[in-house]
mmCIF file of C-alpha atoms in Angstrom:
data_model
loop_
_atom_site.group_PDB
_atom_site.id
_atom_site.type_symbol
_atom_site.label_atom_id
_atom_site.label_comp_id
_atom_site.label_asym_id
_atom_site.label_seq_id
_atom_site.Cartn_x
_atom_site.Cartn_y
_atom_site.Cartn_z
ATOM 1 C CA MET A 289 -20.299 -10.146 6.973
ATOM 2 C CA GLU A 290 -23.032 -8.652 4.784
ATOM 3 C CA HIS A 291 -24.002 -6.312 7.610
ATOM 4 C CA ILE A 292 -20.429 -4.967 7.930
ATOM 5 C CA ALA A 293 -20.136 -4.642 4.151
ATOM 6 C CA ASN A 294 -23.245 -2.461 4.056
ATOM 7 C CA ILE A 295 -21.952 -0.140 6.784
ATOM 8 C CA VAL A 296 -18.668 0.388 4.955
ATOM 9 C CA THR A 297 -20.295 0.875 1.570
ATOM 10 C CA GLU A 298 -22.258 3.806 3.002
ATOM 11 C CA THR A 299 -18.939 5.615 3.393
ATOM 12 C CA LEU A 300 -17.460 4.313 0.123
ATOM 13 C CA ASP A 301 -20.044 3.789 -2.624
ATOM 14 C CA VAL A 302 -18.280 1.003 -4.516
ATOM 15 C CA MET A 303 -20.853 0.768 -7.308
ATOM 16 C CA GLN A 304 -20.473 4.515 -7.887
ATOM 17 C CA VAL A 305 -16.671 4.203 -7.839
ATOM 18 C CA ARG A 306 -16.818 1.416 -10.442
ATOM 19 C CA LYS A 307 -18.591 3.758 -12.878
ATOM 20 C CA ASP A 308 -15.434 5.912 -12.902
ATOM 21 C CA PHE A 309 -13.424 3.030 -14.453
ATOM 22 C CA PRO A 310 -14.527 2.342 -18.062
ATOM 23 C CA ILE A 311 -12.587 -0.940 -18.396
ATOM 24 C CA LEU A 312 -14.569 -2.546 -15.564
ATOM 25 C CA GLN A 313 -17.769 -2.385 -17.621
ATOM 26 C CA GLN A 314 -16.592 -4.988 -20.147
ATOM 27 C CA GLN A 315 -17.053 -8.744 -20.469
ATOM 28 C CA VAL A 316 -14.327 -11.387 -20.854
ATOM 29 C CA HIS A 317 -15.276 -14.740 -22.444
ATOM 30 C CA GLY A 318 -18.910 -13.672 -22.104
ATOM 31 C CA LYS A 319 -18.640 -13.070 -18.350
ATOM 32 C CA PRO A 320 -18.406 -9.733 -16.513
ATOM 33 C CA LEU A 321 -14.741 -8.916 -15.914
ATOM 34 C CA VAL A 322 -13.577 -9.640 -12.350
ATOM 35 C CA TYR A 323 -10.248 -7.815 -12.218
ATOM 36 C CA LEU A 324 -8.078 -9.160 -9.379
ATOM 37 C CA ASP A 325 -4.630 -8.350 -10.799
ATOM 38 C CA ASN A 326 -4.250 -4.926 -9.197
ATOM 39 C CA GLY A 327 -0.804 -5.753 -7.796
ATOM 40 C CA ALA A 328 0.506 -5.944 -11.383
ATOM 41 C CA THR A 329 -1.254 -2.769 -12.493
ATOM 42 C CA THR A 330 -4.384 -0.888 -11.472
ATOM 43 C CA GLN A 331 -7.104 0.238 -13.858
ATOM 44 C CA LYS A 332 -7.453 3.931 -14.665
ATOM 45 C CA PRO A 333 -10.412 6.185 -13.896
ATOM 46 C CA GLN A 334 -11.860 8.238 -16.760
ATOM 47 C CA VAL A 335 -10.444 11.476 -15.282
ATOM 48 C CA VAL A 336 -6.893 10.086 -15.645
ATOM 49 C CA ILE A 337 -7.490 8.951 -19.240
ATOM 50 C CA ASP A 338 -8.965 12.382 -20.011
ATOM 51 C CA ALA A 339 -6.061 14.255 -18.386
ATOM 52 C CA GLU A 340 -3.509 12.453 -20.548
ATOM 53 C CA ALA A 341 -5.551 13.000 -23.719
ATOM 54 C CA ARG A 342 -6.157 16.676 -22.862
ATOM 55 C CA TYR A 343 -2.417 17.366 -22.683
ATOM 56 C CA TYR A 344 -1.892 16.064 -26.236
ATOM 57 C CA GLU A 345 -5.049 17.714 -27.582
ATOM 58 C CA GLU A 346 -4.760 21.151 -25.968
ATOM 59 C CA TYR A 347 -1.273 22.085 -24.738
ATOM 60 C CA ASN A 348 1.289 19.545 -25.987
ATOM 61 C CA SER A 349 4.623 21.296 -25.490
ATOM 62 C CA ASN A 350 7.946 20.671 -23.781
ATOM 63 C CA VAL A 351 8.308 21.769 -20.180
ATOM 64 C CA HIS A 352 10.703 24.268 -18.558
ATOM 65 C CA ARG A 353 12.640 27.026 -20.329
ATOM 66 C CA GLY A 354 9.910 27.693 -22.929
ATOM 67 C CA VAL A 355 8.606 31.252 -23.001
ATOM 68 C CA HIS A 356 5.629 30.583 -25.277
ATOM 69 C CA HIS A 357 2.118 30.028 -23.943
ATOM 70 C CA LEU A 358 1.807 26.247 -24.472
ATOM 71 C CA SER A 359 5.127 25.574 -22.760
ATOM 72 C CA GLN A 360 4.094 27.700 -19.807
ATOM 73 C CA VAL A 361 0.766 25.844 -19.487
ATOM 74 C CA ALA A 362 2.507 22.436 -19.735
ATOM 75 C CA THR A 363 5.192 23.439 -17.228
ATOM 76 C CA HIS A 364 2.590 24.667 -14.747
ATOM 77 C CA ALA A 365 0.584 21.420 -15.051
ATOM 78 C CA TYR A 366 3.742 19.284 -14.718
ATOM 79 C CA GLU A 367 4.976 21.128 -11.626
ATOM 80 C CA HIS A 368 1.470 21.146 -10.148
ATOM 81 C CA ALA A 369 1.563 17.322 -10.334
ATOM 82 C CA ARG A 370 4.802 17.424 -8.304
ATOM 83 C CA GLN A 371 3.044 19.505 -5.647
ATOM 84 C CA ILE A 372 0.126 17.026 -5.558
ATOM 85 C CA VAL A 373 2.544 14.111 -5.011
ATOM 86 C CA ALA A 374 4.474 16.046 -2.350
ATOM 87 C CA GLY A 375 1.207 16.808 -0.556
ATOM 88 C CA TYR A 376 0.026 13.199 -0.768
ATOM 89 C CA ILE A 377 3.147 11.830 0.973
ATOM 90 C CA ASN A 378 3.604 14.989 3.086
ATOM 91 C CA ALA A 379 7.100 15.788 1.780
ATOM 92 C CA ALA A 380 8.672 18.850 3.400
ATOM 93 C CA HIS A 381 9.544 20.316 -0.037
ATOM 94 C CA SER A 382 8.218 19.596 -3.535
ATOM 95 C CA HIS A 383 11.836 19.429 -4.822
ATOM 96 C CA GLU A 384 12.178 16.196 -2.797
ATOM 97 C CA VAL A 385 9.869 14.545 -5.345
ATOM 98 C CA ILE A 386 11.823 13.240 -8.355
ATOM 99 C CA PHE A 387 9.811 11.944 -11.324
ATOM 100 C CA THR A 388 11.070 8.651 -12.779
ATOM 101 C CA LYS A 389 9.768 5.882 -15.068
ATOM 102 C CA GLY A 390 8.627 3.808 -12.087
ATOM 103 C CA THR A 391 9.758 2.019 -8.929
ATOM 104 C CA THR A 392 12.433 0.052 -10.806
ATOM 105 C CA ASP A 393 13.884 3.251 -12.263
ATOM 106 C CA SER A 394 13.792 4.949 -8.848
ATOM 107 C CA ILE A 395 15.646 2.086 -7.117
ATOM 108 C CA ASN A 396 18.217 1.909 -9.926
ATOM 109 C CA LEU A 397 18.822 5.637 -9.519
ATOM 110 C CA VAL A 398 19.620 5.193 -5.813
ATOM 111 C CA ALA A 399 21.655 1.967 -6.204
ATOM 112 C CA ASN A 400 23.688 3.433 -9.077
ATOM 113 C CA THR A 401 24.472 6.762 -7.431
ATOM 114 C CA MET A 402 25.139 5.176 -4.011
ATOM 115 C CA SER A 403 27.590 2.697 -5.547
ATOM 116 C CA ARG A 404 29.457 5.517 -7.292
ATOM 117 C CA ARG A 405 29.910 7.591 -4.153
ATOM 118 C CA PHE A 406 29.239 5.645 -0.952
ATOM 119 C CA LEU A 407 29.864 1.895 -1.425
ATOM 120 C CA LYS A 408 33.244 0.156 -1.333
ATOM 121 C CA ALA A 409 34.752 -3.283 -0.700
ATOM 122 C CA GLY A 410 33.953 -4.475 2.819
ATOM 123 C CA ASP A 411 30.655 -2.568 2.970
ATOM 124 C CA SER A 412 27.276 -4.309 2.952
ATOM 125 C CA VAL A 413 23.697 -3.667 1.836
ATOM 126 C CA ILE A 414 20.701 -5.242 3.583
ATOM 127 C CA ILE A 415 17.556 -6.323 1.714
ATOM 128 C CA SER A 416 14.889 -8.900 2.677
ATOM 129 C CA ALA A 417 13.923 -12.387 1.511
ATOM 130 C CA MET A 418 10.610 -11.097 0.126
ATOM 131 C CA GLU A 419 11.949 -8.378 -2.198
ATOM 132 C CA HIS A 420 10.775 -7.901 -5.787
ATOM 133 C CA HIS A 421 13.543 -8.436 -8.353
ATOM 134 C CA SER A 422 13.702 -4.657 -8.831
ATOM 135 C CA ASN A 423 14.886 -4.289 -5.221
ATOM 136 C CA ILE A 424 17.348 -7.201 -5.510
ATOM 137 C CA VAL A 425 19.132 -6.933 -8.869
ATOM 138 C CA PRO A 426 20.158 -3.215 -8.724
ATOM 139 C CA TRP A 427 21.777 -3.858 -5.308
ATOM 140 C CA GLN A 428 23.476 -7.018 -6.588
ATOM 141 C CA MET A 429 24.893 -4.943 -9.455
ATOM 142 C CA ALA A 430 26.024 -2.222 -7.022
ATOM 143 C CA CYS A 431 27.720 -4.850 -4.819
ATOM 144 C CA GLU A 432 29.411 -6.529 -7.794
ATOM 145 C CA GLU A 433 30.802 -3.203 -8.980
ATOM 146 C CA THR A 434 32.092 -2.088 -5.574
ATOM 147 C CA GLY A 435 33.002 -5.343 -3.814
ATOM 148 C CA ALA A 436 30.298 -4.807 -1.195
ATOM 149 C CA THR A 437 28.223 -7.711 0.179
ATOM 150 C CA LEU A 438 24.451 -8.258 -0.041
ATOM 151 C CA LYS A 439 22.798 -9.468 3.166
ATOM 152 C CA VAL A 440 19.254 -10.845 3.330
ATOM 153 C CA ILE A 441 16.812 -10.555 6.262
ATOM 154 C CA PRO A 442 15.165 -13.986 6.637
ATOM 155 C CA ILE A 443 11.421 -14.580 7.078
ATOM 156 C CA ASN A 444 9.326 -17.100 9.007
ATOM 157 C CA GLU A 445 6.903 -19.576 7.418
ATOM 158 C CA ARG A 446 4.072 -17.014 7.689
ATOM 159 C CA GLY A 447 6.046 -14.613 5.506
ATOM 160 C CA GLU A 448 7.023 -12.168 8.254
ATOM 161 C CA LEU A 449 10.489 -10.646 8.728
ATOM 162 C CA LEU A 450 12.633 -11.958 11.576
ATOM 163 C CA MET A 451 13.235 -8.588 13.205
ATOM 164 C CA ASP A 452 15.678 -9.890 15.869
ATOM 165 C CA THR A 453 17.900 -11.220 13.089
ATOM 166 C CA TYR A 454 17.617 -7.892 11.243
ATOM 167 C CA GLU A 455 18.700 -5.974 14.329
ATOM 168 C CA ALA A 456 21.713 -8.289 14.760
ATOM 169 C CA MET A 457 22.694 -7.711 11.101
ATOM 170 C CA LEU A 458 23.050 -3.946 11.600
ATOM 171 C CA ASP A 459 26.804 -3.617 12.064
ATOM 172 C CA ASP A 460 29.295 -0.943 11.005
ATOM 173 C CA SER A 461 29.685 -2.449 7.514
ATOM 174 C CA VAL A 462 26.040 -1.695 6.561
ATOM 175 C CA LYS A 463 25.738 1.345 4.295
ATOM 176 C CA MET A 464 22.133 0.885 3.120
ATOM 177 C CA VAL A 465 18.924 -0.936 4.047
ATOM 178 C CA ALA A 466 16.431 -1.417 1.179
ATOM 179 C CA VAL A 467 13.164 -3.114 2.103
ATOM 180 C CA THR A 468 9.651 -3.383 0.703
ATOM 181 C CA TYR A 469 6.763 -1.839 2.668
ATOM 182 C CA VAL A 470 4.253 -4.446 1.416
ATOM 183 C CA SER A 471 5.165 -7.761 -0.227
ATOM 184 C CA ASN A 472 3.843 -7.892 -3.790
ATOM 185 C CA THR A 473 3.489 -11.688 -3.526
ATOM 186 C CA MET A 474 2.275 -12.333 0.012
ATOM 187 C CA GLY A 475 0.673 -9.025 0.996
ATOM 188 C CA THR A 476 2.792 -8.912 4.183
ATOM 189 C CA VAL A 477 2.934 -5.402 5.647
ATOM 190 C CA ASN A 478 6.421 -4.954 7.087
ATOM 191 C CA PRO A 479 7.125 -2.953 10.275
ATOM 192 C CA VAL A 480 8.854 -0.222 8.283
ATOM 193 C CA GLN A 481 8.818 2.274 11.150
ATOM 194 C CA ASP A 482 10.865 -0.163 13.284
ATOM 195 C CA ILE A 483 13.148 -1.004 10.339
ATOM 196 C CA ILE A 484 13.919 2.695 9.843
ATOM 197 C CA THR A 485 14.309 3.515 13.558
ATOM 198 C CA LEU A 486 16.782 0.655 14.132
ATOM 199 C CA ALA A 487 18.849 1.618 11.056
ATOM 200 C CA HIS A 488 18.838 5.322 11.887
ATOM 201 C CA ALA A 489 20.138 4.555 15.403
ATOM 202 C CA ARG A 490 23.338 3.550 13.571
ATOM 203 C CA ASN A 491 23.154 6.352 10.964
ATOM 204 C CA ILE A 492 22.305 3.872 8.186
ATOM 205 C CA PRO A 493 20.067 5.212 5.386
ATOM 206 C CA VAL A 494 16.901 3.319 4.437
ATOM 207 C CA LEU A 495 15.116 2.943 1.109
ATOM 208 C CA ILE A 496 11.472 1.856 1.246
ATOM 209 C CA ASP A 497 9.941 0.207 -1.839
ATOM 210 C CA ALA A 498 6.360 1.486 -1.534
ATOM 211 C CA ALA A 499 5.110 0.157 -4.897
ATOM 212 C CA GLN A 500 2.513 -2.058 -3.177
ATOM 213 C CA ALA A 501 1.807 0.285 -0.248
ATOM 214 C CA ILE A 502 1.241 3.742 -1.715
ATOM 215 C CA GLN A 503 -2.248 2.894 -3.078
ATOM 216 C CA HIS A 504 -3.450 1.089 0.070
ATOM 217 C CA ILE A 505 -1.874 2.841 3.059
ATOM 218 C CA SER A 506 -1.547 6.505 4.010
ATOM 219 C CA ILE A 507 2.170 7.398 3.998
ATOM 220 C CA ASP A 508 3.594 10.480 5.711
ATOM 221 C CA VAL A 509 7.318 10.672 4.914
ATOM 222 C CA GLN A 510 7.980 13.307 7.571
ATOM 223 C CA ALA A 511 6.569 10.967 10.232
ATOM 224 C CA LEU A 512 8.050 7.752 8.791
ATOM 225 C CA GLN A 513 11.399 9.396 7.923
ATOM 226 C CA PRO A 514 12.688 7.126 5.137
ATOM 227 C CA ASP A 515 15.786 8.464 3.402
ATOM 228 C CA PHE A 516 14.369 7.200 0.091
ATOM 229 C CA LEU A 517 10.895 6.035 -0.905
ATOM 230 C CA ALA A 518 9.981 4.718 -4.346
ATOM 231 C CA PHE A 519 6.673 3.971 -6.056
ATOM 232 C CA SER A 520 5.094 3.561 -9.508
ATOM 233 C CA GLY A 521 2.327 5.618 -11.080
ATOM 234 C CA HIS A 522 0.602 2.682 -12.745
ATOM 235 C CA LYS A 523 -0.024 0.927 -9.417
ATOM 236 C CA ILE A 524 -1.772 3.993 -8.005
ATOM 237 C CA TYR A 525 -4.317 4.404 -10.852
ATOM 238 C CA GLY A 526 -1.988 6.544 -12.988
ATOM 239 C CA PRO A 527 -0.284 5.860 -16.357
ATOM 240 C CA THR A 528 2.498 3.354 -16.974
ATOM 241 C CA GLY A 529 6.010 4.739 -17.407
ATOM 242 C CA THR A 530 5.613 7.138 -14.472
ATOM 243 C CA GLY A 531 7.073 6.881 -11.000
ATOM 244 C CA VAL A 532 8.356 8.778 -8.017
ATOM 245 C CA LEU A 533 11.529 8.791 -5.981
ATOM 246 C CA TYR A 534 11.148 10.713 -2.753
ATOM 247 C CA SER A 535 14.327 11.553 -0.895
ATOM 248 C CA THR A 536 15.444 14.106 1.647
ATOM 249 C CA THR A 537 17.094 17.301 0.425
ATOM 250 C CA GLU A 538 20.238 16.259 2.301
ATOM 251 C CA TRP A 539 20.579 12.963 0.416
ATOM 252 C CA LEU A 540 19.640 14.408 -2.978
ATOM 253 C CA ASN A 541 22.369 16.996 -2.595
ATOM 254 C CA LYS A 542 24.933 14.330 -1.588
ATOM 255 C CA LEU A 543 24.262 11.950 -4.489
ATOM 256 C CA PRO A 544 25.789 12.545 -7.933
ATOM 257 C CA PRO A 545 23.454 12.889 -10.959
ATOM 258 C CA TYR A 546 22.155 9.572 -12.301
ATOM 259 C CA GLN A 547 22.050 10.523 -16.010
ATOM 260 C CA GLY A 548 23.423 13.390 -18.046
ATOM 261 C CA GLY A 549 21.535 15.443 -20.641
ATOM 262 C CA GLY A 550 19.082 18.267 -21.008
ATOM 263 C CA ASP A 551 17.218 19.780 -18.040
ATOM 264 C CA MET A 552 19.655 18.393 -15.426
ATOM 265 C CA ILE A 553 22.253 21.103 -16.172
ATOM 266 C CA LYS A 554 22.730 24.765 -15.298
ATOM 267 C CA THR A 555 25.641 25.560 -17.621
ATOM 268 C CA VAL A 556 27.601 23.402 -20.034
ATOM 269 C CA THR A 557 31.021 24.072 -21.527
ATOM 270 C CA PHE A 558 33.366 21.477 -22.979
ATOM 271 C CA ALA A 559 35.610 22.054 -19.972
ATOM 272 C CA LYS A 560 33.009 21.860 -17.186
ATOM 273 C CA THR A 561 29.294 21.328 -16.531
ATOM 274 C CA THR A 562 27.389 22.772 -13.576
ATOM 275 C CA TYR A 563 24.419 20.645 -12.527
ATOM 276 C CA ASN A 564 20.936 21.999 -12.072
ATOM 277 C CA GLU A 565 19.240 22.509 -8.716
ATOM 278 C CA LEU A 566 16.808 19.978 -7.239
ATOM 279 C CA PRO A 567 14.716 18.254 -8.446
ATOM 280 C CA TYR A 568 15.983 18.780 -12.025
ATOM 281 C CA LYS A 569 19.454 17.423 -11.236
ATOM 282 C CA PHE A 570 17.866 13.938 -11.421
ATOM 283 C CA GLU A 571 15.450 14.522 -14.317
ATOM 284 C CA ALA A 572 17.559 14.339 -17.486
ATOM 285 C CA GLY A 573 15.842 14.660 -20.851
ATOM 286 C CA THR A 574 12.229 15.279 -21.798
ATOM 287 C CA PRO A 575 10.092 13.544 -19.178
ATOM 288 C CA ASN A 576 6.806 11.665 -19.614
ATOM 289 C CA ILE A 577 4.938 14.971 -19.358
ATOM 290 C CA ALA A 578 1.456 13.668 -20.164
ATOM 291 C CA GLY A 579 1.970 10.704 -17.825
ATOM 292 C CA VAL A 580 3.145 12.822 -14.906
ATOM 293 C CA ILE A 581 0.241 15.240 -15.278
ATOM 294 C CA ALA A 582 -2.179 12.302 -15.356
ATOM 295 C CA LEU A 583 -0.439 10.788 -12.317
ATOM 296 C CA GLY A 584 -1.200 14.015 -10.457
ATOM 297 C CA THR A 585 -4.833 13.612 -11.537
ATOM 298 C CA ALA A 586 -4.883 9.999 -10.268
ATOM 299 C CA ILE A 587 -3.593 11.015 -6.846
ATOM 300 C CA ALA A 588 -6.038 13.920 -6.654
ATOM 301 C CA TYR A 589 -8.817 11.417 -7.489
ATOM 302 C CA LEU A 590 -7.668 9.150 -4.628
ATOM 303 C CA GLN A 591 -7.517 12.077 -2.222
ATOM 304 C CA GLN A 592 -11.039 13.074 -3.222
ATOM 305 C CA THR A 593 -12.259 9.507 -2.653
ATOM 306 C CA GLY A 594 -10.391 9.408 0.675
ATOM 307 C CA ILE A 595 -7.459 7.102 1.401
ATOM 308 C CA SER A 596 -8.843 6.170 4.850
ATOM 309 C CA ARG A 597 -12.166 5.098 3.306
ATOM 310 C CA ILE A 598 -10.255 3.173 0.626
ATOM 311 C CA GLN A 599 -8.087 1.448 3.246
ATOM 312 C CA GLN A 600 -11.113 0.568 5.390
ATOM 313 C CA TRP A 601 -12.969 -1.014 2.465
ATOM 314 C CA GLU A 602 -9.896 -2.887 1.183
ATOM 315 C CA ASP A 603 -9.227 -4.278 4.669
ATOM 316 C CA GLU A 604 -12.814 -5.590 4.743
ATOM 317 C CA LEU A 605 -12.336 -7.173 1.313
ATOM 318 C CA VAL A 606 -9.073 -8.894 2.280
ATOM 319 C CA GLU A 607 -10.558 -10.163 5.537
ATOM 320 C CA TYR A 608 -13.631 -11.541 3.752
ATOM 321 C CA ALA A 609 -11.516 -13.088 0.967
ATOM 322 C CA MET A 610 -9.226 -14.844 3.466
ATOM 323 C CA GLN A 611 -12.223 -16.082 5.454
ATOM 324 C CA GLU A 612 -13.949 -17.544 2.365
ATOM 325 C CA LEU A 613 -10.799 -18.914 0.680
ATOM 326 C CA ARG A 614 -9.828 -20.758 3.877
ATOM 327 C CA LYS A 615 -12.945 -22.917 3.398
ATOM 328 C CA ILE A 616 -11.601 -24.354 0.114
ATOM 329 C CA ASP A 617 -10.375 -27.930 0.423
ATOM 330 C CA GLY A 618 -6.611 -28.303 -0.049
ATOM 331 C CA ILE A 619 -5.801 -24.570 -0.171
ATOM 332 C CA ARG A 620 -2.355 -23.454 0.981
ATOM 333 C CA PHE A 621 -1.572 -19.780 1.525
ATOM 334 C CA ILE A 622 1.926 -18.626 0.615
ATOM 335 C CA GLY A 623 2.451 -16.058 3.331
ATOM 336 C CA ASP A 624 -0.160 -15.733 6.046
ATOM 337 C CA ALA A 625 1.041 -12.675 7.929
ATOM 338 C CA ALA A 626 -1.002 -11.187 10.749
ATOM 339 C CA ASN A 627 -0.641 -7.742 9.143
ATOM 340 C CA ARG A 628 -1.403 -7.816 5.430
ATOM 341 C CA SER A 629 -2.622 -5.641 2.561
ATOM 342 C CA GLY A 630 -3.595 -5.998 -1.081
ATOM 343 C CA ALA A 631 -2.358 -9.394 -2.228
ATOM 344 C CA ILE A 632 -3.327 -12.990 -1.434
ATOM 345 C CA SER A 633 -1.147 -15.820 -2.793
ATOM 346 C CA PHE A 634 -2.246 -19.447 -2.715
ATOM 347 C CA LEU A 635 -2.019 -22.939 -4.201
ATOM 348 C CA VAL A 636 -4.738 -25.637 -4.231
ATOM 349 C CA HIS A 637 -3.586 -29.242 -3.748
ATOM 350 C CA ASN A 638 -0.947 -29.939 -6.425
ATOM 351 C CA ILE A 639 -2.630 -27.890 -9.173
ATOM 352 C CA HIS A 640 -0.132 -25.814 -11.179
ATOM 353 C CA PRO A 641 -0.832 -22.088 -10.820
ATOM 354 C CA PHE A 642 -0.917 -21.607 -14.628
ATOM 355 C CA ASP A 643 -3.688 -24.217 -14.995
ATOM 356 C CA MET A 644 -5.709 -22.575 -12.227
ATOM 357 C CA GLY A 645 -5.145 -19.133 -13.791
ATOM 358 C CA GLU A 646 -6.330 -20.260 -17.230
ATOM 359 C CA LEU A 647 -9.522 -21.815 -15.885
ATOM 360 C CA LEU A 648 -10.242 -18.695 -13.834
ATOM 361 C CA ASP A 649 -9.714 -16.576 -16.970
ATOM 362 C CA GLN A 650 -12.353 -18.660 -18.783
ATOM 363 C CA GLN A 651 -14.746 -17.487 -16.051
ATOM 364 C CA GLY A 652 -13.795 -13.824 -16.607
ATOM 365 C CA ILE A 653 -11.599 -13.699 -13.478
ATOM 366 C CA ALA A 654 -8.187 -12.032 -13.948
ATOM 367 C CA VAL A 655 -5.509 -13.139 -11.462
ATOM 368 C CA ARG A 656 -1.721 -13.288 -11.734
ATOM 369 C CA THR A 657 0.126 -16.611 -11.833
ATOM 370 C CA GLY A 658 3.853 -17.354 -11.634
ATOM 371 C CA HIS A 659 6.742 -16.213 -9.456
ATOM 372 C CA HIS A 660 5.666 -12.516 -9.381
ATOM 373 C CA CYS A 661 9.289 -11.352 -9.844
ATOM 374 C CA THR A 662 10.145 -12.879 -6.456
ATOM 375 C CA GLU A 663 11.989 -16.053 -7.524
ATOM 376 C CA PRO A 664 14.156 -16.268 -4.358
ATOM 377 C CA LEU A 665 10.931 -16.260 -2.307
ATOM 378 C CA MET A 666 9.490 -19.093 -4.419
ATOM 379 C CA ASP A 667 12.714 -21.085 -3.923
ATOM 380 C CA LEU A 668 12.378 -20.522 -0.171
ATOM 381 C CA PHE A 669 8.877 -22.051 -0.190
ATOM 382 C CA LYS A 670 10.021 -24.712 -2.729
ATOM 383 C CA ILE A 671 7.207 -23.938 -5.175
ATOM 384 C CA PRO A 672 7.135 -22.988 -8.894
ATOM 385 C CA GLY A 673 4.821 -20.041 -8.316
ATOM 386 C CA THR A 674 1.445 -19.062 -6.878
ATOM 387 C CA VAL A 675 -2.013 -17.893 -7.864
ATOM 388 C CA ARG A 676 -2.230 -14.278 -6.703
ATOM 389 C CA ALA A 677 -5.440 -12.324 -6.243
ATOM 390 C CA SER A 678 -4.721 -8.652 -5.539
ATOM 391 C CA LEU A 679 -7.493 -6.288 -4.526
ATOM 392 C CA SER A 680 -8.463 -2.675 -5.069
ATOM 393 C CA PHE A 681 -11.150 -0.413 -3.641
ATOM 394 C CA TYR A 682 -13.260 -0.949 -6.796
ATOM 395 C CA ASN A 683 -13.554 -4.669 -6.061
ATOM 396 C CA THR A 684 -16.703 -6.010 -4.391
ATOM 397 C CA MET A 685 -17.753 -8.804 -2.034
ATOM 398 C CA GLU A 686 -19.615 -10.370 -4.977
ATOM 399 C CA GLU A 687 -16.334 -10.544 -6.912
ATOM 400 C CA ILE A 688 -14.713 -12.340 -3.976
ATOM 401 C CA ASP A 689 -17.583 -14.843 -4.050
ATOM 402 C CA LYS A 690 -16.996 -15.338 -7.796
ATOM 403 C CA LEU A 691 -13.274 -15.954 -7.155
ATOM 404 C CA VAL A 692 -14.015 -18.550 -4.473
ATOM 405 C CA ALA A 693 -16.607 -20.295 -6.670
ATOM 406 C CA GLY A 694 -14.195 -20.095 -9.624
ATOM 407 C CA VAL A 695 -11.334 -21.706 -7.680
ATOM 408 C CA LYS A 696 -13.667 -24.501 -6.511
ATOM 409 C CA ARG A 697 -14.886 -25.104 -10.065
ATOM 410 C CA ALA A 698 -11.342 -25.136 -11.466
ATOM 411 C CA ALA A 699 -10.215 -27.533 -8.712
ATOM 412 C CA SER A 700 -13.080 -29.920 -9.460
ATOM 413 C CA MET A 701 -12.027 -29.995 -13.134
ATOM 414 C CA LEU A 702 -8.300 -30.402 -12.485
ATOM 415 C CA LEU A 703 -8.280 -32.925 -9.617
#
């Protein structure tokens, strides 16, 4: 394994990368921080922190419509970020990139506007058994309001979708399929290309929740052809409170505005309002300007580092982590899909995940414990929660070794 690690590190200098992230230099409880909670939020490189600060220090001003210099500079930087995002996912037009507060906001936008115009009693929406609450609850709300039905694609014990069942579920009542690309709990990578192709054969639109995929996997929306794709800035090394909804021009023109206010209008009279063109039709009010600009910086940083090099190194890390964790006595993986990315969820004997998490924290190791906003999935496995280690390209083999040693030490204390 060491030999492979050395080959990969020649292409991605992990120790050099780590210097870009100031928070990784600190100690927790007297131990060097081992940050393995990247699925919840990623750390930020110095260039992203600087970009956000620079906006407030040098050209803080509201975007669009301003004729003065600062407003023009801010508007240019804001719209340049949109172009960076569009380039990163290979959108056909930059107006197909809508800035939101995050994945949750993006999915709510689609569920809300779809329910107002396209859902009615007798219709159905398909999601999967491994969805995050943010891709369950908005669709439940949409179904409650319209009388539509929510259908759930089941999974096998390895945490993989039962694709035959999914195909059988695609009848004339289905008006939307909304599925995660990568499970935030289990790390399962879903066959999204097949999911989309099967739905499109029946003219059913598909929303892909890419919150856990966008930072690990290269996504080309023109090749993949989702009708909607959502992700969060803070999971791709950008600021919190930023997110993206990608959608096709056709769908964005069909959907009604999500919120009313400034920037989403062309003309307003008390009798009638004309809505603005794309993308502004869906961006009501003053946006998180500093955050969006810094999100553009984060994505530019990733592009400079190279997403293929990042993916290659992360795949090595996950493979090594699975190999070493499997050696721990009494370990049980929650989800053990053949195709996985990012996250590893496990339990050891009958130890409660919170107890394991606290003892790992004492050793400077940050993991996530609990149901990870996937309570239906936990109910399916009949467990209270899991210990989740989620990886990033700034993690190292040595940190994996520390995790494994930490889990063994915690187990010896708790059993």
